[in-house]
mmCIF file of C-alpha atoms in Angstrom:
data_model
loop_
_atom_site.group_PDB
_atom_site.id
_atom_site.type_symbol
_atom_site.label_atom_id
_atom_site.label_comp_id
_atom_site.label_asym_id
_atom_site.label_seq_id
_atom_site.Cartn_x
_atom_site.Cartn_y
_atom_site.Cartn_z
ATOM 1 C CA UNK O 1 0.000 0.000 0.000
ATOM 2 C CA UNK O 2 1.238 3.457 -0.965
ATOM 3 C CA UNK O 3 0.046 6.703 0.593
ATOM 4 C CA UNK O 4 0.012 10.440 -0.032
ATOM 5 C CA UNK O 5 -0.284 13.047 2.713
ATOM 6 C CA UNK O 6 -1.768 16.323 1.455
ATOM 7 C CA UNK O 7 -0.219 19.488 2.879
ATOM 8 C CA UNK O 8 -2.349 22.628 3.070
ATOM 9 C CA UNK O 9 -1.053 25.979 4.301
ATOM 10 C CA UNK O 10 -1.667 25.590 8.028
ATOM 11 C CA UNK O 11 -1.579 21.779 8.179
ATOM 12 C CA UNK O 12 0.364 20.756 11.288
ATOM 13 C CA UNK O 13 -0.160 17.009 11.570
ATOM 14 C CA UNK O 14 1.226 16.253 8.120
ATOM 15 C CA UNK O 15 4.650 15.137 9.351
ATOM 16 C CA UNK O 16 3.060 13.077 12.150
ATOM 17 C CA UNK O 17 0.937 11.241 9.559
ATOM 18 C CA UNK O 18 3.976 10.794 7.320
ATOM 19 C CA UNK O 19 5.957 9.403 10.274
ATOM 20 C CA UNK O 20 3.231 6.967 11.337
ATOM 21 C CA UNK O 21 2.839 5.598 7.816
ATOM 22 C CA UNK O 22 6.475 5.709 6.661
ATOM 23 C CA UNK O 23 8.540 4.982 9.774
ATOM 24 C CA UNK O 24 6.058 2.924 11.769
ATOM 25 C CA UNK O 25 4.068 1.172 9.026
ATOM 26 C CA UNK O 26 6.994 1.067 6.541
ATOM 27 C CA UNK O 27 4.727 2.337 3.771
ATOM 28 C CA UNK O 28 5.979 4.363 0.780
ATOM 29 C CA UNK O 29 4.607 7.852 1.454
ATOM 30 C CA UNK O 30 4.696 11.125 -0.457
ATOM 31 C CA UNK O 31 3.788 14.620 0.606
ATOM 32 C CA UNK O 32 1.547 16.432 -1.871
ATOM 33 C CA UNK O 33 1.337 20.234 -1.742
ATOM 34 C CA UNK O 34 -2.247 21.483 -2.001
ATOM 35 C CA UNK O 35 -1.480 23.431 -5.208
ATOM 36 C CA UNK O 36 -0.830 20.191 -7.102
ATOM 37 C CA UNK O 37 -3.508 19.295 -9.614
ATOM 38 C CA UNK O 38 -2.689 15.593 -9.566
ATOM 39 C CA UNK O 39 -1.855 12.921 -7.017
ATOM 40 C CA UNK O 40 0.907 10.325 -7.315
ATOM 41 C CA UNK O 41 -0.270 6.765 -7.917
ATOM 42 C CA UNK O 42 -1.311 5.842 -4.365
ATOM 43 C CA UNK O 43 -3.910 3.700 -2.624
ATOM 44 C CA UNK O 44 -4.502 5.996 0.334
ATOM 45 C CA UNK O 45 -4.837 9.779 0.593
ATOM 46 C CA UNK O 46 -4.508 11.361 4.022
ATOM 47 C CA UNK O 47 -5.950 14.817 4.708
ATOM 48 C CA UNK O 48 -4.116 15.675 7.926
ATOM 49 C CA UNK O 49 -5.039 17.801 10.913
ATOM 50 C CA UNK O 50 -4.121 21.404 11.477
ATOM 51 C CA UNK O 51 -5.570 24.814 10.796
ATOM 52 C CA UNK O 52 -5.714 25.041 7.014
ATOM 53 C CA UNK O 53 -6.006 28.681 5.954
ATOM 54 C CA UNK O 54 -6.009 29.675 9.609
ATOM 55 C CA UNK O 55 -9.510 28.211 10.008
ATOM 56 C CA UNK O 56 -10.736 31.485 8.472
ATOM 57 C CA UNK O 57 -14.416 31.681 7.538
ATOM 58 C CA UNK O 58 -15.165 28.123 8.738
ATOM 59 C CA UNK O 59 -12.828 25.190 9.381
ATOM 60 C CA UNK O 60 -12.006 23.564 6.051
ATOM 61 C CA UNK O 61 -14.103 26.047 4.058
ATOM 62 C CA UNK O 62 -11.230 27.448 2.007
ATOM 63 C CA UNK O 63 -9.064 24.322 1.795
ATOM 64 C CA UNK O 64 -11.869 22.527 -0.021
ATOM 65 C CA UNK O 65 -11.177 24.742 -3.047
ATOM 66 C CA UNK O 66 -7.460 23.893 -3.181
ATOM 67 C CA UNK O 67 -6.521 22.499 -6.611
ATOM 68 C CA UNK O 68 -5.540 19.120 -5.128
ATOM 69 C CA UNK O 69 -9.105 18.531 -3.917
ATOM 70 C CA UNK O 70 -10.308 17.791 -7.445
ATOM 71 C CA UNK O 71 -7.672 15.055 -7.670
ATOM 72 C CA UNK O 72 -8.747 13.779 -4.238
ATOM 73 C CA UNK O 73 -12.332 13.669 -5.519
ATOM 74 C CA UNK O 74 -11.293 11.589 -8.529
ATOM 75 C CA UNK O 75 -9.230 9.317 -6.259
ATOM 76 C CA UNK O 76 -12.286 8.782 -4.031
ATOM 77 C CA UNK O 77 -14.600 8.259 -6.996
ATOM 78 C CA UNK O 78 -12.300 5.503 -8.238
ATOM 79 C CA UNK O 79 -13.013 3.687 -4.970
ATOM 80 C CA UNK O 80 -9.610 4.197 -3.350
ATOM 81 C CA UNK O 81 -9.208 5.148 0.298
ATOM 82 C CA UNK O 82 -9.295 8.656 1.755
ATOM 83 C CA UNK O 83 -8.936 9.414 5.461
ATOM 84 C CA UNK O 84 -9.504 12.897 6.858
ATOM 85 C CA UNK O 85 -8.255 13.398 10.395
ATOM 86 C CA UNK O 86 -9.398 16.370 12.477
ATOM 87 C CA UNK O 87 -9.042 19.355 10.102
ATOM 88 C CA UNK O 88 -8.996 16.746 7.322
ATOM 89 C CA UNK O 89 -12.438 15.588 8.491
ATOM 90 C CA UNK O 90 -13.622 19.203 8.546
ATOM 91 C CA UNK O 91 -12.403 19.632 4.946
ATOM 92 C CA UNK O 92 -14.225 16.443 3.856
ATOM 93 C CA UNK O 93 -17.455 17.834 5.363
ATOM 94 C CA UNK O 94 -17.081 21.237 3.710
ATOM 95 C CA UNK O 95 -16.225 19.586 0.395
ATOM 96 C CA UNK O 96 -19.317 17.388 0.591
ATOM 97 C CA UNK O 97 -17.459 14.047 0.629
ATOM 98 C CA UNK O 98 -19.236 13.367 3.918
ATOM 99 C CA UNK O 99 -22.571 14.718 5.216
ATOM 100 C CA UNK O 100 -22.979 17.146 8.112
ATOM 101 C CA UNK O 101 -20.932 20.023 9.504
ATOM 102 C CA UNK O 102 -18.779 20.967 12.468
ATOM 103 C CA UNK O 103 -19.784 23.444 15.158
ATOM 104 C CA UNK O 104 -17.746 24.953 17.978
ATOM 105 C CA UNK O 105 -17.209 22.543 20.878
ATOM 106 C CA UNK O 106 -20.089 22.835 23.345
ATOM 107 C CA UNK O 107 -17.582 24.019 25.975
ATOM 108 C CA UNK O 108 -16.215 26.636 23.528
ATOM 109 C CA UNK O 109 -12.741 25.514 24.599
ATOM 110 C CA UNK O 110 -10.041 23.823 22.588
ATOM 111 C CA UNK O 111 -9.865 20.258 23.893
ATOM 112 C CA UNK O 112 -6.570 18.364 23.837
ATOM 113 C CA UNK O 113 -6.853 15.055 25.633
ATOM 114 C CA UNK O 114 -6.940 11.285 25.215
ATOM 115 C CA UNK O 115 -10.456 9.918 24.752
ATOM 116 C CA UNK O 116 -11.960 6.473 24.423
ATOM 117 C CA UNK O 117 -13.666 5.543 21.170
ATOM 118 C CA UNK O 118 -16.060 2.681 20.628
ATOM 119 C CA UNK O 119 -15.846 1.008 17.232
ATOM 120 C CA UNK O 120 -19.360 1.046 15.796
ATOM 121 C CA UNK O 121 -18.565 -0.530 12.450
ATOM 122 C CA UNK O 122 -15.646 -2.913 12.096
ATOM 123 C CA UNK O 123 -16.605 -3.990 8.583
ATOM 124 C CA UNK O 124 -14.853 -1.117 6.783
ATOM 125 C CA UNK O 125 -11.475 -1.050 5.069
ATOM 126 C CA UNK O 126 -10.285 1.207 7.927
ATOM 127 C CA UNK O 127 -11.503 -0.967 10.799
ATOM 128 C CA UNK O 128 -11.302 -4.562 9.579
ATOM 129 C CA UNK O 129 -8.640 -5.465 12.152
ATOM 130 C CA UNK O 130 -10.799 -4.233 15.026
ATOM 131 C CA UNK O 131 -13.224 -6.354 17.027
ATOM 132 C CA UNK O 132 -16.903 -5.409 17.216
ATOM 133 C CA UNK O 133 -17.293 -2.575 19.767
ATOM 134 C CA UNK O 134 -13.515 -2.518 20.311
ATOM 135 C CA UNK O 135 -12.429 0.402 22.483
ATOM 136 C CA UNK O 136 -9.559 2.594 21.321
ATOM 137 C CA UNK O 137 -7.660 5.183 23.325
ATOM 138 C CA UNK O 138 -6.738 7.985 20.929
ATOM 139 C CA UNK O 139 -6.115 11.706 21.479
ATOM 140 C CA UNK O 140 -8.314 14.536 20.240
ATOM 141 C CA UNK O 141 -7.139 18.127 19.785
ATOM 142 C CA UNK O 142 -9.737 20.497 18.389
ATOM 143 C CA UNK O 143 -11.923 23.529 18.999
ATOM 144 C CA UNK O 144 -14.546 22.651 16.398
ATOM 145 C CA UNK O 145 -15.361 18.976 16.613
ATOM 146 C CA UNK O 146 -18.997 19.230 17.568
ATOM 147 C CA UNK O 147 -20.470 17.127 14.749
ATOM 148 C CA UNK O 148 -23.881 18.232 13.545
ATOM 149 C CA UNK O 149 -26.295 16.776 11.014
ATOM 150 C CA UNK O 150 -30.059 16.975 10.613
ATOM 151 C CA UNK O 151 -32.429 14.173 11.637
ATOM 152 C CA UNK O 152 -32.785 12.781 8.141
ATOM 153 C CA UNK O 153 -29.025 12.560 7.638
ATOM 154 C CA UNK O 154 -28.554 11.051 11.081
ATOM 155 C CA UNK O 155 -31.088 8.312 10.328
ATOM 156 C CA UNK O 156 -29.374 7.573 7.038
ATOM 157 C CA UNK O 157 -25.979 7.349 8.762
ATOM 158 C CA UNK O 158 -27.371 5.007 11.389
ATOM 159 C CA UNK O 159 -29.372 2.847 9.002
ATOM 160 C CA UNK O 160 -26.454 2.292 6.667
ATOM 161 C CA UNK O 161 -23.857 1.778 9.403
ATOM 162 C CA UNK O 162 -21.870 4.864 8.460
ATOM 163 C CA UNK O 163 -21.098 5.843 12.048
ATOM 164 C CA UNK O 164 -17.692 4.250 12.579
ATOM 165 C CA UNK O 165 -16.562 5.638 15.959
ATOM 166 C CA UNK O 166 -18.370 7.107 18.966
ATOM 167 C CA UNK O 167 -16.881 8.817 22.016
ATOM 168 C CA UNK O 168 -17.265 6.468 24.961
ATOM 169 C CA UNK O 169 -16.159 5.709 28.495
ATOM 170 C CA UNK O 170 -13.323 3.310 29.246
ATOM 171 C CA UNK O 171 -15.955 0.589 29.568
ATOM 172 C CA UNK O 172 -17.767 1.547 26.375
ATOM 173 C CA UNK O 173 -20.741 3.620 27.535
ATOM 174 C CA UNK O 174 -21.674 6.287 25.003
ATOM 175 C CA UNK O 175 -23.512 8.671 27.294
ATOM 176 C CA UNK O 176 -23.383 12.489 27.342
ATOM 177 C CA UNK O 177 -20.839 12.404 30.144
ATOM 178 C CA UNK O 178 -18.281 10.937 27.749
ATOM 179 C CA UNK O 179 -19.069 13.246 24.866
ATOM 180 C CA UNK O 180 -16.219 15.768 24.938
ATOM 181 C CA UNK O 181 -17.465 18.268 22.359
ATOM 182 C CA UNK O 182 -21.247 17.970 22.051
ATOM 183 C CA UNK O 183 -21.248 15.902 18.849
ATOM 184 C CA UNK O 184 -24.591 14.494 17.827
ATOM 185 C CA UNK O 185 -24.984 11.061 19.419
ATOM 186 C CA UNK O 186 -21.275 11.007 20.437
ATOM 187 C CA UNK O 187 -20.180 10.739 16.796
ATOM 188 C CA UNK O 188 -16.382 10.801 16.447
ATOM 189 C CA UNK O 189 -16.020 9.365 12.947
ATOM 190 C CA UNK O 190 -18.185 8.607 9.919
ATOM 191 C CA UNK O 191 -17.695 6.944 6.552
ATOM 192 C CA UNK O 192 -19.298 7.627 3.165
ATOM 193 C CA UNK O 193 -21.942 5.295 1.758
ATOM 194 C CA UNK O 194 -19.442 3.713 -0.616
ATOM 195 C CA UNK O 195 -17.178 2.871 2.335
ATOM 196 C CA UNK O 196 -13.894 4.353 1.126
ATOM 197 C CA UNK O 197 -13.850 7.851 2.694
ATOM 198 C CA UNK O 198 -13.473 8.084 6.476
ATOM 199 C CA UNK O 199 -13.526 11.279 8.531
ATOM 200 C CA UNK O 200 -12.591 11.232 12.210
ATOM 201 C CA UNK O 201 -11.733 13.907 14.762
ATOM 202 C CA UNK O 202 -9.356 11.763 16.908
ATOM 203 C CA UNK O 203 -5.743 11.413 15.776
ATOM 204 C CA UNK O 204 -4.710 7.795 15.100
ATOM 205 C CA UNK O 205 -1.279 8.992 13.948
ATOM 206 C CA UNK O 206 -0.615 10.225 17.485
ATOM 207 C CA UNK O 207 -1.399 6.801 18.905
ATOM 208 C CA UNK O 208 0.640 4.510 16.692
ATOM 209 C CA UNK O 209 3.709 3.823 18.881
ATOM 210 C CA UNK O 210 4.137 2.651 22.470
ATOM 211 C CA UNK O 211 6.354 5.638 23.301
ATOM 212 C CA UNK O 212 3.289 7.790 22.562
ATOM 213 C CA UNK O 213 1.309 6.015 25.279
ATOM 214 C CA UNK O 214 -1.116 4.221 22.964
ATOM 215 C CA UNK O 215 -0.816 2.035 19.889
ATOM 216 C CA UNK O 216 -4.554 1.792 19.309
ATOM 217 C CA UNK O 217 -4.509 4.103 16.301
ATOM 218 C CA UNK O 218 -2.129 1.790 14.523
ATOM 219 C CA UNK O 219 -4.951 -0.718 14.045
ATOM 220 C CA UNK O 220 -6.517 1.661 11.541
ATOM 221 C CA UNK O 221 -3.358 1.666 9.431
ATOM 222 C CA UNK O 222 -3.037 -2.116 9.842
ATOM 223 C CA UNK O 223 -6.610 -2.574 8.660
ATOM 224 C CA UNK O 224 -5.832 -0.539 5.531
ATOM 225 C CA UNK O 225 -2.722 -2.587 4.796
ATOM 226 C CA UNK O 226 -4.943 -5.663 5.133
ATOM 227 C CA UNK I 1 -20.819 49.771 -7.676
ATOM 228 C CA UNK I 2 -22.898 48.194 -4.965
ATOM 229 C CA UNK I 3 -22.243 47.505 -1.344
ATOM 230 C CA UNK I 4 -23.717 44.249 -0.097
ATOM 231 C CA UNK I 5 -24.141 43.552 3.606
ATOM 232 C CA UNK I 6 -24.619 39.877 4.351
ATOM 233 C CA UNK I 7 -25.902 38.570 7.683
ATOM 234 C CA UNK I 8 -25.244 34.944 8.533
ATOM 235 C CA UNK I 9 -26.990 33.144 11.380
ATOM 236 C CA UNK I 10 -26.946 29.572 12.574
ATOM 237 C CA UNK I 11 -30.153 27.783 11.558
ATOM 238 C CA UNK I 12 -32.858 27.742 14.205
ATOM 239 C CA UNK I 13 -32.486 23.961 14.520
ATOM 240 C CA UNK I 14 -28.766 24.278 15.303
ATOM 241 C CA UNK I 15 -27.680 24.854 18.896
ATOM 242 C CA UNK I 16 -25.383 27.831 19.331
ATOM 243 C CA UNK I 17 -22.904 27.153 22.162
ATOM 244 C CA UNK I 18 -21.380 30.610 21.722
ATOM 245 C CA UNK I 19 -24.779 32.306 22.001
ATOM 246 C CA UNK I 20 -25.593 30.295 25.144
ATOM 247 C CA UNK I 21 -22.341 31.382 26.786
ATOM 248 C CA UNK I 22 -22.937 35.036 25.905
ATOM 249 C CA UNK I 23 -26.490 34.730 27.303
ATOM 250 C CA UNK I 24 -25.142 33.400 30.605
ATOM 251 C CA UNK I 25 -22.562 36.181 30.749
ATOM 252 C CA UNK I 26 -25.273 38.796 30.173
ATOM 253 C CA UNK I 27 -27.429 37.264 32.903
ATOM 254 C CA UNK I 28 -24.467 37.276 35.268
ATOM 255 C CA UNK I 29 -24.029 40.981 34.539
ATOM 256 C CA UNK I 30 -27.591 41.580 35.639
ATOM 257 C CA UNK I 31 -29.350 41.797 32.263
ATOM 258 C CA UNK I 32 -32.366 39.763 33.305
ATOM 259 C CA UNK I 33 -34.537 40.750 30.332
ATOM 260 C CA UNK I 34 -32.499 38.846 27.765
ATOM 261 C CA UNK I 35 -33.965 35.435 26.969
ATOM 262 C CA UNK I 36 -31.870 34.204 24.056
ATOM 263 C CA UNK I 37 -28.694 35.097 22.187
ATOM 264 C CA UNK I 38 -27.632 33.860 18.778
ATOM 265 C CA UNK I 39 -24.184 34.828 17.499
ATOM 266 C CA UNK I 40 -23.793 35.282 13.754
ATOM 267 C CA UNK I 41 -21.442 36.657 11.129
ATOM 268 C CA UNK I 42 -21.493 39.768 9.004
ATOM 269 C CA UNK I 43 -19.845 40.455 5.654
ATOM 270 C CA UNK I 44 -19.478 43.683 3.669
ATOM 271 C CA UNK I 45 -18.841 43.148 -0.005
ATOM 272 C CA UNK I 46 -18.030 45.801 -2.590
ATOM 273 C CA UNK I 47 -19.476 44.574 -5.888
ATOM 274 C CA UNK I 48 -18.377 46.067 -9.172
ATOM 275 C CA UNK I 49 -21.564 45.606 -11.219
ATOM 276 C CA UNK I 50 -23.691 48.115 -13.109
ATOM 277 C CA UNK I 51 -27.014 46.354 -12.696
ATOM 278 C CA UNK I 52 -28.678 45.578 -9.397
ATOM 279 C CA UNK I 53 -29.907 42.143 -10.584
ATOM 280 C CA UNK I 54 -26.378 41.182 -11.608
ATOM 281 C CA UNK I 55 -25.013 42.279 -8.256
ATOM 282 C CA UNK I 56 -27.702 40.266 -6.431
ATOM 283 C CA UNK I 57 -26.914 37.249 -8.513
ATOM 284 C CA UNK I 58 -23.217 37.630 -7.652
ATOM 285 C CA UNK I 59 -23.871 37.915 -3.920
ATOM 286 C CA UNK I 60 -26.124 34.850 -3.929
ATOM 287 C CA UNK I 61 -23.558 32.820 -5.854
ATOM 288 C CA UNK I 62 -20.783 33.848 -3.445
ATOM 289 C CA UNK I 63 -22.890 32.954 -0.419
ATOM 290 C CA UNK I 64 -23.899 29.597 -1.829
ATOM 291 C CA UNK I 65 -20.434 28.659 -2.959
ATOM 292 C CA UNK I 66 -18.227 29.877 -0.116
ATOM 293 C CA UNK I 67 -19.514 32.343 2.430
ATOM 294 C CA UNK I 68 -22.086 30.165 4.135
ATOM 295 C CA UNK I 69 -22.482 26.482 4.883
ATOM 296 C CA UNK I 70 -26.105 25.595 4.106
ATOM 297 C CA UNK I 71 -25.982 22.595 6.463
ATOM 298 C CA UNK I 72 -25.818 24.844 9.512
ATOM 299 C CA UNK I 73 -26.285 28.452 8.385
ATOM 300 C CA UNK I 74 -28.923 30.789 6.887
ATOM 301 C CA UNK I 75 -28.211 34.188 5.373
ATOM 302 C CA UNK I 76 -29.895 37.363 4.249
ATOM 303 C CA UNK I 77 -28.407 40.364 2.504
ATOM 304 C CA UNK I 78 -29.040 43.992 1.579
ATOM 305 C CA UNK I 79 -27.709 45.767 -1.441
ATOM 306 C CA UNK I 80 -27.054 49.517 -1.567
ATOM 307 C CA UNK I 81 -25.618 51.632 -4.338
ATOM 308 C CA UNK I 82 -22.142 52.694 -3.321
#
């Protein structure tokens, strides 16, 4: 499996993603500057976290018009994998790859902490190595991760198993108490209907080595490698 | 030339955590009459068009394409000759 990590002005998790895939997973990885109109021949595109365009206007609102996004769209349409992490997820929402939108965290504060996630769908290309309901300990770091969608969209997401991760307690309860940002129904990650585009607020690349306190995020990369 | 002023608000169905916090702050300051606060955005656009209809069309296109996110936001605008 080969990967490309897209770099927008203001991305700041691009080298972390590169490191997790290249050094930890031993994958060939290329950086792709957002001005590029084409992608190298890769199986996986990573839209990394950060503050693309300073989060001006709305998170991800300007990055979605970067020239590379047309190539990312074609990559996704061909059925190959795209993962958007944190700001990458916000870009996927603004670009319409995934339904819904992000609001300010209910606390209005930037939250940087480890959270527990419950795997809601382990039958995706991103989660195949996870057990049903497997709990992952992965950090979040965002000010706008309060996932919103209307009732109709929410029903569609639920009915077609597109909710992949929910914020949970260490024992797997998905109550309000364990919802850090106010996301609808504790949603932390969703996938498109076709099953090849995943958006998630938590950072698996920051939880891929034991020296980083958790290796749970690595299972997402391992699932992709197959 | 026209000057467009665009007001953006969160949709009624969308909770506004910022508005809630401002409401609580106002209450703490003793403003007991205030029952709800919604925080929005405001844009001023200078539009170089001769015809009003063209300018309106431009503003709508800009709102729909970039300035607002229709999933969570509504907008209204006014157009004045500049």
